[in-house]
Coordinates of C-alpha atoms in Angstrom, one line a residue:
Chain A
M1 CA -12.9 139.4 -85.1
S2 CA -10.1 141.4 -83.7
F3 CA -8.9 144.8 -85.3
D4 CA -5.7 143.2 -86.5
T5 CA -7.6 140.3 -88.2
E6 CA -9.9 142.7 -89.9
L7 CA -7.0 145.1 -91.1
A8 CA -5.4 142.1 -92.4
E9 CA -8.3 140.8 -94.2
A10 CA -9.0 144.3 -95.9
Q11 CA -5.3 144.8 -96.8
S12 CA -5.4 141.3 -98.6
A13 CA -8.9 142.0 -100.3
I14 CA -7.5 145.4 -101.4
G15 CA -4.2 144.1 -102.8
D16 CA -6.2 141.0 -104.5
G17 CA -8.8 143.8 -105.9
F18 CA -5.8 145.8 -107.6
D19 CA -4.2 142.6 -108.9
R20 CA -7.3 141.4 -110.8
L21 CA -7.8 145.1 -111.9
F22 CA -4.1 145.5 -113.4
A23 CA -4.2 142.1 -114.7
A24 CA -6.2 143.2 -117.4
T25 CA -4.1 146.2 -118.6
P26 CA -1.7 146.7 -121.2
D27 CA 2.0 146.2 -120.3
L28 CA 3.0 150.0 -120.6
P29 CA 5.1 152.0 -118.0
L30 CA 1.9 154.0 -117.3
H31 CA -0.1 150.8 -116.0
R32 CA 3.3 149.3 -114.3
A33 CA 3.5 152.7 -112.5
M34 CA -0.1 152.9 -111.5
R35 CA 0.4 149.2 -110.0
H36 CA 3.6 150.4 -108.2
A37 CA 1.7 153.5 -106.7
V38 CA -1.2 151.4 -105.1
S39 CA 1.2 148.9 -103.6
G40 CA 1.7 148.6 -99.8
G41 CA 0.6 151.2 -97.4
K42 CA -1.3 150.6 -94.3
R43 CA -4.7 150.7 -96.2
L44 CA -6.3 152.7 -93.1
R45 CA -8.6 154.5 -95.8
G46 CA -9.8 151.1 -97.2
F47 CA -10.1 149.7 -94.1
L48 CA -12.4 152.2 -92.8
V49 CA -14.6 151.7 -95.9
V50 CA -14.8 148.0 -95.4
A51 CA -15.3 148.3 -91.7
G52 CA -17.9 151.1 -91.8
A53 CA -19.9 149.3 -94.5
R54 CA -19.8 146.1 -92.4
L55 CA -21.2 148.1 -89.6
H56 CA -24.1 149.1 -91.7
G57 CA -24.7 145.7 -93.1
A58 CA -23.3 146.7 -96.7
E59 CA -21.2 143.4 -97.0
D60 CA -19.7 144.5 -100.5
A61 CA -17.4 147.4 -100.2
L62 CA -14.5 146.4 -102.3
N63 CA -15.1 149.0 -105.2
P64 CA -15.3 151.9 -102.8
A65 CA -12.1 150.5 -100.9
L66 CA -10.1 150.4 -103.9
A67 CA -11.2 153.9 -105.0
I68 CA -10.1 155.5 -101.8
E69 CA -6.8 153.8 -101.8
A70 CA -6.4 154.9 -105.7
I71 CA -7.3 158.6 -105.0
H72 CA -4.7 158.7 -101.8
A73 CA -2.0 156.9 -103.8
Y74 CA -2.5 159.3 -106.7
S75 CA -2.4 162.3 -104.1
L76 CA 0.9 160.9 -102.7
V77 CA 2.5 160.4 -106.2
H78 CA 1.8 164.0 -107.1
D79 CA 2.9 165.3 -103.9
D80 CA 6.3 163.7 -104.0
L81 CA 7.0 165.3 -107.6
P82 CA 10.2 167.3 -107.5
A83 CA 7.9 170.4 -108.0
M84 CA 6.1 169.6 -104.8
D85 CA 7.8 167.9 -102.2
D86 CA 10.6 166.3 -104.2
D87 CA 10.5 163.1 -102.1
D88 CA 12.7 160.1 -103.2
V89 CA 11.4 157.3 -100.9
R90 CA 7.7 156.5 -100.1
R91 CA 6.6 153.1 -98.5
G92 CA 9.9 152.1 -98.2
Q93 CA 10.3 152.2 -102.1
P94 CA 11.6 154.6 -104.6
T95 CA 8.8 157.5 -105.2
L96 CA 7.0 157.0 -108.7
H97 CA 9.3 159.4 -110.3
R98 CA 12.4 157.8 -109.2
A99 CA 11.4 154.4 -110.0
F100 CA 9.7 155.4 -113.5
D101 CA 10.0 159.1 -114.5
E102 CA 8.4 162.5 -114.0
A103 CA 6.1 162.3 -117.2
T104 CA 5.1 158.7 -116.2
A105 CA 4.4 159.6 -112.5
I106 CA 2.2 162.8 -113.7
L107 CA 0.3 160.6 -115.9
A108 CA -0.1 157.6 -113.4
G109 CA -1.2 159.9 -110.7
D110 CA -3.9 161.3 -113.3
A111 CA -5.1 158.0 -114.2
L112 CA -5.4 156.7 -110.6
Q113 CA -7.6 159.8 -109.8
T114 CA -9.8 158.8 -112.6
L115 CA -9.8 155.3 -111.6
G116 CA -11.2 156.1 -108.2
F117 CA -14.0 157.6 -109.8
E118 CA -14.6 154.8 -112.3
L119 CA -14.5 152.3 -109.5
C120 CA -17.1 154.2 -107.7
L121 CA -19.3 154.4 -110.6
A122 CA -18.9 151.0 -112.3
P123 CA -22.0 148.9 -112.2
G124 CA -20.1 146.4 -110.0
C125 CA -20.0 148.8 -107.2
H126 CA -23.7 148.9 -106.0
P127 CA -26.7 147.9 -107.9
D128 CA -28.4 151.4 -107.2
A129 CA -27.2 154.0 -109.7
A130 CA -28.1 156.7 -107.2
V131 CA -25.9 155.3 -104.4
R132 CA -23.0 155.0 -106.9
A133 CA -23.6 158.7 -108.1
D134 CA -23.7 159.9 -104.5
L135 CA -20.4 157.9 -103.7
A136 CA -18.6 159.6 -106.5
F137 CA -19.9 163.0 -105.9
S138 CA -19.0 163.2 -102.4
L139 CA -15.7 161.7 -103.5
A140 CA -15.2 164.5 -105.8
R141 CA -16.2 167.3 -103.2
A142 CA -13.8 165.6 -100.8
S143 CA -10.7 165.3 -103.1
G144 CA -11.0 168.5 -105.1
A145 CA -10.3 172.1 -104.8
D146 CA -12.8 172.4 -101.8
G147 CA -11.1 169.3 -100.3
M148 CA -7.9 167.6 -100.5
V149 CA -6.2 169.7 -103.0
L150 CA -7.3 172.8 -101.2
G151 CA -5.5 171.5 -98.3
Q152 CA -2.3 171.2 -100.4
A153 CA -2.7 174.5 -102.0
L154 CA -3.0 176.0 -98.3
D155 CA 0.1 173.8 -97.6
I156 CA 2.1 175.6 -100.5
A157 CA 0.8 179.1 -99.9
A158 CA 1.9 178.7 -96.2
E159 CA 5.3 178.2 -97.2
S160 CA 5.7 181.4 -98.9
A161 CA 3.6 183.4 -96.2
A162 CA 5.4 186.0 -94.0
D163 CA 4.2 184.2 -90.7
P164 CA 3.8 180.4 -89.7
L165 CA 0.3 179.2 -89.7
D166 CA -1.5 179.2 -86.4
L167 CA -3.4 176.5 -84.9
D168 CA -6.7 177.4 -86.6
G169 CA -4.7 177.6 -90.1
I170 CA -3.2 174.4 -89.7
T171 CA -6.3 172.6 -88.4
R172 CA -8.0 173.9 -91.7
L173 CA -5.0 173.1 -93.8
Q174 CA -5.1 169.4 -92.2
A175 CA -8.9 169.2 -92.7
G176 CA -8.3 169.4 -96.4
K177 CA -5.1 167.5 -97.1
T178 CA -5.6 164.7 -94.7
G179 CA -9.2 164.7 -93.1
A180 CA -11.2 165.0 -96.3
L181 CA -10.4 161.4 -97.7
I182 CA -10.4 159.9 -94.1
G183 CA -13.9 161.5 -93.9
W184 CA -15.1 160.0 -97.2
A185 CA -13.8 156.7 -96.3
A186 CA -15.6 156.5 -93.0
E187 CA -18.8 157.8 -94.4
A188 CA -18.7 155.4 -97.6
G189 CA -20.3 152.6 -95.6
P190 CA -23.4 154.4 -94.5
R191 CA -23.6 155.9 -97.9
L192 CA -23.7 152.3 -99.4
A193 CA -26.3 151.1 -97.1
G194 CA -28.7 154.4 -97.2
A195 CA -27.8 155.0 -93.6
D196 CA -27.3 158.3 -91.7
I197 CA -23.5 159.6 -92.3
A198 CA -23.6 161.9 -89.2
P199 CA -22.0 159.5 -86.5
M200 CA -19.3 158.4 -89.1
R201 CA -18.6 161.8 -90.0
A202 CA -18.0 162.9 -86.4
Y203 CA -15.8 159.9 -85.9
A204 CA -13.7 160.6 -89.1
Q205 CA -13.4 164.4 -88.2
A206 CA -11.8 163.7 -84.9
L207 CA -9.8 160.7 -86.2
G208 CA -8.5 162.7 -89.1
L209 CA -7.2 165.1 -86.9
A210 CA -5.7 162.9 -84.6
F211 CA -4.1 161.1 -87.3
Q212 CA -2.4 164.3 -88.8
I213 CA -1.0 165.3 -85.4
T214 CA 0.4 161.9 -85.0
D215 CA 2.0 162.2 -88.4
D216 CA 3.6 165.4 -87.1
L217 CA 4.8 163.5 -84.0
L218 CA 6.3 160.9 -86.3
D219 CA 7.9 163.2 -88.4
H220 CA 9.3 164.9 -85.4
E221 CA 10.5 161.7 -83.7
G222 CA 10.4 159.3 -86.1
D223 CA 13.0 157.1 -87.8
A224 CA 13.2 157.2 -91.7
G225 CA 13.7 153.6 -91.9
E226 CA 10.5 152.6 -89.8
M227 CA 8.7 155.2 -91.7
G228 CA 9.6 154.2 -95.0
K229 CA 9.9 158.2 -96.1
A230 CA 12.0 161.0 -95.2
V231 CA 11.4 162.6 -91.8
G232 CA 12.1 165.8 -90.2
K233 CA 11.3 167.9 -93.4
D234 CA 8.7 169.9 -91.9
A235 CA 10.7 171.3 -88.7
G236 CA 13.9 171.6 -91.1
A237 CA 11.9 173.7 -93.6
G238 CA 10.4 175.9 -90.5
K239 CA 6.9 174.9 -91.3
A240 CA 4.2 175.1 -88.6
T241 CA 3.1 171.6 -87.4
F242 CA 1.1 170.6 -84.5
V243 CA 4.2 169.7 -82.7
S244 CA 5.6 173.2 -83.3
L245 CA 2.5 174.6 -81.9
L246 CA 1.5 172.5 -79.2
G247 CA 4.9 171.0 -78.2
A248 CA 5.3 167.1 -78.4
D249 CA 3.6 166.6 -75.1
G250 CA 0.6 168.8 -75.9
A251 CA 0.3 167.3 -79.3
R252 CA 0.3 163.8 -78.0
A253 CA -2.6 164.9 -75.3
R254 CA -4.5 166.6 -78.0
A255 CA -4.4 163.5 -80.3
S256 CA -5.4 161.0 -77.2
Q257 CA -8.4 163.5 -76.5
L258 CA -9.5 163.5 -80.2
V259 CA -9.4 159.7 -80.3
D260 CA -11.8 159.6 -77.2
E261 CA -13.9 162.0 -79.1
A262 CA -13.6 159.6 -82.0
C263 CA -15.0 157.0 -80.1
D264 CA -17.6 158.6 -78.3
A265 CA -19.2 159.4 -81.7
L266 CA -19.5 155.8 -82.3
A267 CA -21.4 155.1 -79.2
P268 CA -24.8 154.6 -80.9
Y269 CA -23.4 151.3 -82.6
G270 CA -22.4 149.9 -79.4
K271 CA -19.9 147.0 -79.2
E272 CA -20.5 146.6 -83.1
A273 CA -18.1 149.4 -83.6
A274 CA -15.1 147.7 -81.6
S275 CA -12.9 147.4 -84.8
L276 CA -13.3 151.2 -85.7
I277 CA -12.6 152.1 -82.1
A278 CA -9.6 149.7 -82.2
A279 CA -8.5 151.6 -85.6
A280 CA -8.6 155.1 -83.9
R281 CA -6.4 153.9 -81.0
F282 CA -4.0 152.4 -83.9
A283 CA -4.0 155.7 -85.7
I284 CA -2.2 157.3 -82.8
S285 CA 0.0 154.4 -81.5
R286 CA 1.4 153.5 -84.8
R287 CA 5.2 153.8 -85.3
S288 CA 4.9 154.5 -89.0
Chain B
M1 CA -29.4 179.2 -136.3
S2 CA -26.1 179.0 -138.0
F3 CA -23.0 177.2 -136.7
D4 CA -21.3 180.4 -135.9
T5 CA -24.2 181.7 -133.9
E6 CA -24.5 178.3 -131.8
L7 CA -20.8 178.1 -131.4
A8 CA -20.8 181.7 -130.1
E9 CA -23.8 181.0 -127.9
A10 CA -22.0 177.9 -126.3
Q11 CA -18.8 179.8 -125.9
S12 CA -20.6 182.4 -124.0
A13 CA -22.6 180.1 -121.8
I14 CA -19.5 178.0 -120.9
G15 CA -17.6 181.2 -120.1
D16 CA -20.4 182.6 -117.9
G17 CA -20.6 179.2 -116.3
F18 CA -17.1 179.1 -115.2
D19 CA -17.4 182.7 -114.1
R20 CA -20.1 181.8 -111.8
L21 CA -18.4 178.6 -110.5
F22 CA -15.0 180.7 -109.6
A23 CA -17.1 183.6 -108.1
A24 CA -17.7 181.4 -105.1
T25 CA -14.2 180.0 -104.6
P26 CA -11.5 181.2 -102.3
D27 CA -9.0 183.7 -103.6
L28 CA -5.9 181.4 -103.8
P29 CA -3.2 180.8 -106.5
L30 CA -5.0 177.4 -107.0
H31 CA -8.3 178.7 -107.9
R32 CA -6.9 181.5 -109.9
A33 CA -5.0 179.2 -111.9
M34 CA -7.9 177.0 -112.4
R35 CA -9.8 179.9 -113.9
H36 CA -6.6 180.9 -116.1
A37 CA -6.7 177.2 -117.5
V38 CA -10.5 177.4 -118.5
S39 CA -10.4 180.6 -120.2
G40 CA -10.2 181.0 -123.8
G41 CA -10.0 178.0 -126.4
K42 CA -12.4 177.2 -129.2
R43 CA -14.7 175.2 -126.9
L44 CA -15.4 172.6 -129.4
R45 CA -16.0 169.7 -127.0
G46 CA -18.7 171.9 -125.0
F47 CA -20.2 172.9 -128.1
L48 CA -20.5 169.1 -129.1
V49 CA -22.3 168.5 -125.8
V50 CA -24.6 171.5 -126.1
A51 CA -25.6 170.7 -129.9
G52 CA -25.6 166.9 -129.3
A53 CA -28.2 167.5 -126.2
R54 CA -30.3 169.9 -128.3
L55 CA -30.4 167.3 -131.2
H56 CA -31.7 165.0 -128.8
G57 CA -34.2 167.6 -126.9
A58 CA -32.3 167.8 -123.9
E59 CA -32.2 171.5 -123.3
D60 CA -29.8 171.8 -120.4
A61 CA -26.5 170.4 -121.0
L62 CA -24.2 173.4 -119.4
N63 CA -22.8 170.9 -116.5
P64 CA -21.7 168.4 -118.8
A65 CA -20.1 171.1 -121.3
L66 CA -18.4 172.6 -118.3
A67 CA -17.3 169.2 -117.5
I68 CA -15.7 168.2 -120.5
E69 CA -13.9 171.7 -120.8
A70 CA -12.6 171.3 -117.2
I71 CA -11.2 167.6 -118.0
H72 CA -9.8 169.0 -121.5
A73 CA -8.2 172.1 -119.7
Y74 CA -6.5 169.5 -117.2
S75 CA -5.3 167.6 -119.9
L76 CA -3.6 170.6 -121.5
V77 CA -2.2 171.9 -118.1
H78 CA -0.5 168.6 -117.5
D79 CA 0.6 168.0 -120.9
D80 CA 2.4 171.6 -121.1
L81 CA 4.5 170.9 -118.0
P82 CA 8.2 170.7 -118.2
A83 CA 8.5 167.0 -117.6
M84 CA 5.9 166.6 -120.4
D85 CA 6.0 168.7 -123.5
D86 CA 7.5 171.6 -121.7
D87 CA 5.4 174.3 -123.7
D88 CA 5.4 178.1 -122.8
V89 CA 2.6 179.3 -124.7
R90 CA -1.0 177.9 -124.7
R91 CA -4.2 179.8 -126.4
G92 CA -1.8 182.8 -126.8
Q93 CA -1.1 183.1 -123.3
P94 CA 1.7 181.6 -121.2
T95 CA 1.1 178.2 -119.9
L96 CA -0.1 177.6 -116.4
H97 CA 3.3 176.6 -114.9
R98 CA 4.6 179.8 -116.4
A99 CA 2.0 182.2 -115.4
F100 CA 2.1 180.6 -112.0
D101 CA 4.5 177.9 -110.9
E102 CA 4.8 174.0 -111.4
A103 CA 3.2 172.8 -108.3
T104 CA 0.2 175.1 -108.9
A105 CA -0.1 173.7 -112.2
I106 CA -0.1 170.3 -111.1
L107 CA -2.7 170.8 -108.5
A108 CA -4.9 173.0 -110.6
G109 CA -4.7 170.1 -113.3
D110 CA -5.8 167.8 -110.5
A111 CA -8.6 169.7 -109.2
L112 CA -9.8 170.5 -112.7
Q113 CA -10.1 166.7 -113.3
T114 CA -11.9 166.3 -109.9
L115 CA -14.4 169.3 -111.0
G116 CA -15.1 167.7 -114.4
F117 CA -16.7 164.6 -112.3
E118 CA -18.2 166.9 -109.8
L119 CA -19.9 168.9 -112.4
C120 CA -21.4 165.4 -114.1
L121 CA -22.5 164.2 -110.6
A122 CA -24.0 167.3 -109.1
P123 CA -27.9 167.1 -108.7
G124 CA -28.2 170.0 -110.9
C125 CA -26.8 168.3 -113.8
H126 CA -29.7 166.2 -114.4
P127 CA -32.7 165.1 -112.0
D128 CA -31.9 161.3 -112.8
A129 CA -29.1 160.0 -110.8
A130 CA -28.8 157.1 -113.0
V131 CA -28.1 159.5 -115.9
R132 CA -25.6 161.3 -113.9
A133 CA -23.8 158.2 -113.1
D134 CA -23.8 157.1 -116.6
L135 CA -22.3 160.5 -117.7
A136 CA -19.4 160.5 -115.1
F137 CA -18.8 156.7 -115.4
S138 CA -18.5 156.9 -119.4
L139 CA -16.2 160.2 -118.6
A140 CA -14.0 158.1 -116.5
R141 CA -13.7 155.4 -119.1
A142 CA -12.9 158.0 -121.9
S143 CA -10.5 160.0 -119.8
G144 CA -8.4 157.7 -117.8
A145 CA -5.9 154.7 -118.4
D146 CA -8.2 153.2 -121.1
G147 CA -8.7 156.5 -122.9
M148 CA -7.1 160.1 -123.1
V149 CA -4.2 159.2 -120.6
L150 CA -3.4 155.8 -122.3
G151 CA -3.1 157.9 -125.4
Q152 CA -0.6 160.1 -123.9
A153 CA 1.2 157.2 -122.7
L154 CA 1.5 155.9 -125.9
D155 CA 2.7 159.1 -127.2
I156 CA 5.7 159.0 -124.6
A157 CA 6.3 155.2 -125.4
A158 CA 6.6 156.1 -129.0
E159 CA 9.4 158.6 -128.3
S160 CA 11.9 156.3 -126.9
A161 CA 10.8 153.5 -129.5
A162 CA 13.3 152.4 -132.2
D163 CA 10.9 152.9 -134.8
P164 CA 8.5 155.8 -135.5
L165 CA 4.6 154.6 -135.3
D166 CA 3.0 153.5 -138.4
L167 CA -0.6 154.6 -139.4
D168 CA -2.2 152.0 -137.2
G169 CA -0.2 152.9 -134.1
I170 CA -0.7 156.8 -134.4
T171 CA -4.6 156.1 -135.2
R172 CA -4.7 154.2 -132.0
L173 CA -2.6 156.7 -130.1
Q174 CA -5.0 159.4 -131.4
A175 CA -8.3 157.7 -130.6
G176 CA -7.1 158.0 -126.9
K177 CA -5.3 161.2 -126.9
T178 CA -7.8 163.3 -128.9
G179 CA -10.6 161.1 -129.8
A180 CA -11.8 159.8 -126.4
L181 CA -12.9 163.2 -125.1
I182 CA -14.4 164.3 -128.5
G183 CA -16.4 161.0 -128.5
W184 CA -17.8 161.6 -125.0
A185 CA -18.6 165.0 -125.8
A186 CA -20.7 164.0 -128.9
E187 CA -22.4 161.3 -126.9
A188 CA -23.2 163.2 -123.9
G189 CA -26.4 164.6 -125.6
P190 CA -28.0 161.1 -126.0
R191 CA -27.2 160.2 -122.6
L192 CA -28.7 163.2 -121.2
A193 CA -31.8 162.2 -123.3
G194 CA -31.6 158.4 -122.7
A195 CA -31.5 158.0 -126.5
D196 CA -29.3 155.8 -128.7
I197 CA -25.6 156.8 -128.7
A198 CA -24.5 154.9 -131.9
P199 CA -25.0 157.7 -134.6
M200 CA -23.3 160.1 -132.4
R201 CA -20.4 157.8 -131.5
A202 CA -19.9 157.2 -135.3
Y203 CA -20.1 160.8 -135.9
A204 CA -17.4 161.6 -133.3
Q205 CA -15.0 158.7 -134.1
A206 CA -14.5 160.0 -137.7
L207 CA -14.5 163.7 -136.5
G208 CA -12.0 162.9 -133.9
L209 CA -9.5 161.5 -136.5
A210 CA -9.8 164.3 -138.9
F211 CA -9.5 166.8 -135.9
Q212 CA -6.1 165.3 -135.0
I213 CA -5.2 165.0 -138.8
T214 CA -6.0 168.8 -138.9
D215 CA -3.8 169.3 -136.0
D216 CA -0.7 167.8 -137.5
L217 CA -1.4 169.8 -140.6
L218 CA -1.5 172.9 -138.6
D219 CA 1.6 171.9 -136.8
H220 CA 3.2 171.3 -140.0
E221 CA 2.2 174.5 -141.9
G222 CA 0.9 176.7 -139.4
D223 CA 1.9 180.0 -137.8
A224 CA 2.6 180.2 -134.2
G225 CA 0.9 183.3 -133.8
E226 CA -2.3 182.4 -135.2
M227 CA -2.1 178.9 -133.4
G228 CA -1.7 180.6 -129.9
K229 CA 0.9 177.6 -129.4
A230 CA 4.5 176.5 -130.5
V231 CA 4.2 174.6 -134.0
G232 CA 6.7 172.5 -135.8
K233 CA 7.5 170.5 -132.8
D234 CA 6.5 167.0 -133.8
A235 CA 8.4 167.1 -137.0
G236 CA 11.5 168.7 -135.2
A237 CA 11.3 165.8 -132.8
G238 CA 11.1 163.2 -135.5
K239 CA 7.8 161.9 -134.3
A240 CA 5.4 160.3 -136.9
T241 CA 2.4 162.5 -137.4
F242 CA -0.4 161.7 -140.3
V243 CA 1.4 164.4 -142.4
S244 CA 4.9 162.5 -142.1
L245 CA 3.0 159.2 -142.9
L246 CA 0.4 160.3 -145.7
G247 CA 2.1 163.6 -146.8
A248 CA 0.2 167.0 -146.7
D249 CA -1.9 166.2 -149.7
G250 CA -2.9 162.8 -148.5
A251 CA -3.5 163.9 -145.0
R252 CA -6.0 166.5 -146.3
A253 CA -7.7 164.1 -148.3
R254 CA -8.0 161.5 -145.6
A255 CA -9.5 164.3 -143.3
S256 CA -12.0 165.6 -145.9
Q257 CA -12.8 161.7 -146.4
L258 CA -13.4 161.5 -142.6
V259 CA -15.8 164.6 -142.5
D260 CA -17.8 163.0 -145.0
E261 CA -18.1 159.9 -143.2
A262 CA -19.0 161.8 -140.0
C263 CA -21.8 163.6 -141.7
D264 CA -22.9 160.4 -143.1
A265 CA -23.3 159.1 -139.6
L266 CA -25.8 161.9 -138.7
A267 CA -28.3 161.0 -141.9
P268 CA -31.0 159.9 -139.4
Y269 CA -31.2 163.2 -137.9
G270 CA -31.9 165.0 -141.4
K271 CA -31.6 168.7 -141.2
E272 CA -31.8 168.9 -137.5
A273 CA -28.0 168.0 -137.4
A274 CA -26.9 170.9 -139.8
S275 CA -24.9 172.7 -137.0
L276 CA -23.0 169.4 -136.1
I277 CA -22.3 168.9 -139.9
A278 CA -20.9 172.5 -140.0
A279 CA -19.0 171.8 -136.8
A280 CA -17.4 169.0 -138.8
R281 CA -16.7 171.0 -141.6
F282 CA -15.0 173.6 -139.3
A283 CA -12.7 171.2 -137.5
I284 CA -10.8 170.5 -140.8
S285 CA -10.8 174.1 -142.2
R286 CA -9.9 176.0 -139.1
R287 CA -6.6 177.9 -139.0
S288 CA -5.9 177.3 -135.4

């Protein structure tokens, strides 16, 4: 099966999963807002869960795939708020506080975070409670004050710092802000199967960094229409990015090198890892 | 041991627990804000965890006690935000977005929610992963879009509704907004011990409602200095409360009747439940 087919399959399974989930909720702005927030997007994190699970012989990975997409969506909703990045457009649609209101966006983000944990811990996620606890505990470590939220806090701290971040600083920021959830997504498969997470962890560390460098390149060069969100904001705000520190060519070369590292980490799996290797190539060749 | 002594012991253990937790974090505004948010408060929910655990022979309940206080603190931080209740004072201190800024308050609330799940799922919480998964899953059900956040969404929806809520509506709102976390706190003890949760659930349902009726009475009669937060806001906003629906005397009588029901639910435990019975009496006699 090609990467495109596998990605489309994962996108469709995730979309259907959210449809079933929200079909059973009350018709309140809160629930409509949550549904809006998990619509669209590339589903790259959910795909990593599904593909990583298949690679390790775990066929049912829908709950963790929905979980990581719910956590990712919560982070975008709160990141877009007026007090944070104050963005109006996301995935080509009005951001949640624009489509609804700020209070609903705050609450919907909160409830999406909770939903991420609930999905990992629901008995239907995996028959072994120890696996469910391991998935949810690692998700908490990846998304909280030592993981994703730490990255966002470092980002805010950098805005008021006297000097822009250097390469080490921005790499640490990225490891939290983007890397931690990508890492969890890649590791979820071996966790579901009780297998060694080390190769997928190495793959995800390189992939996460390449992904963020590409985000910076797209923000630098990109087209707001194609991206479905505002571009050029970081450079406009005088923020350090991989592009400002390495130059566009240097950033592209570094991303390409990281993708090679990510693919090397999957060598133990041989041809079975073809779709994850294609996903890494996609992460740096995408246009949005 | 008297209720006062047990409450003071639980408060002290919870305060020390948070001190140890935050001693190991970086010195960023995010972590200082999280610490600020979990300072002070009555720790009633944490006490319910500790007392409920002791009643069932489970001595170590610190992690779930910290967890419910972290989740409760996150809910207060987000509830106080300008887009929500826009409050300036909480527990006699500036609210988090006043002491820091809005972005930090949003992120600190987010990370406190994550911390609640992390604390339940950490191996040190309980040796059996199935118990940890059960604690965290029930916490997710209690705090998300079917629990506490649902209550907050119903509260917001009521503000723009043509008619104020009736008694059924406000009871349903309260069951989410205040009742769900109090319920989880009371049930955590039997969950830790693998015991029947039914008596503690019945106790908490009556206690939670009595607690909210008392909150409405304090908001109606209270003194902002004693309360450590703004009072009279609900009546001022024309919102239905238990006092507006039942009158102050009717609300007091209903709260007292509910506390009797809460105590009756603990009859199977006999004298061992004395401190939980005292906690229920405290919940309606408190001045803040």
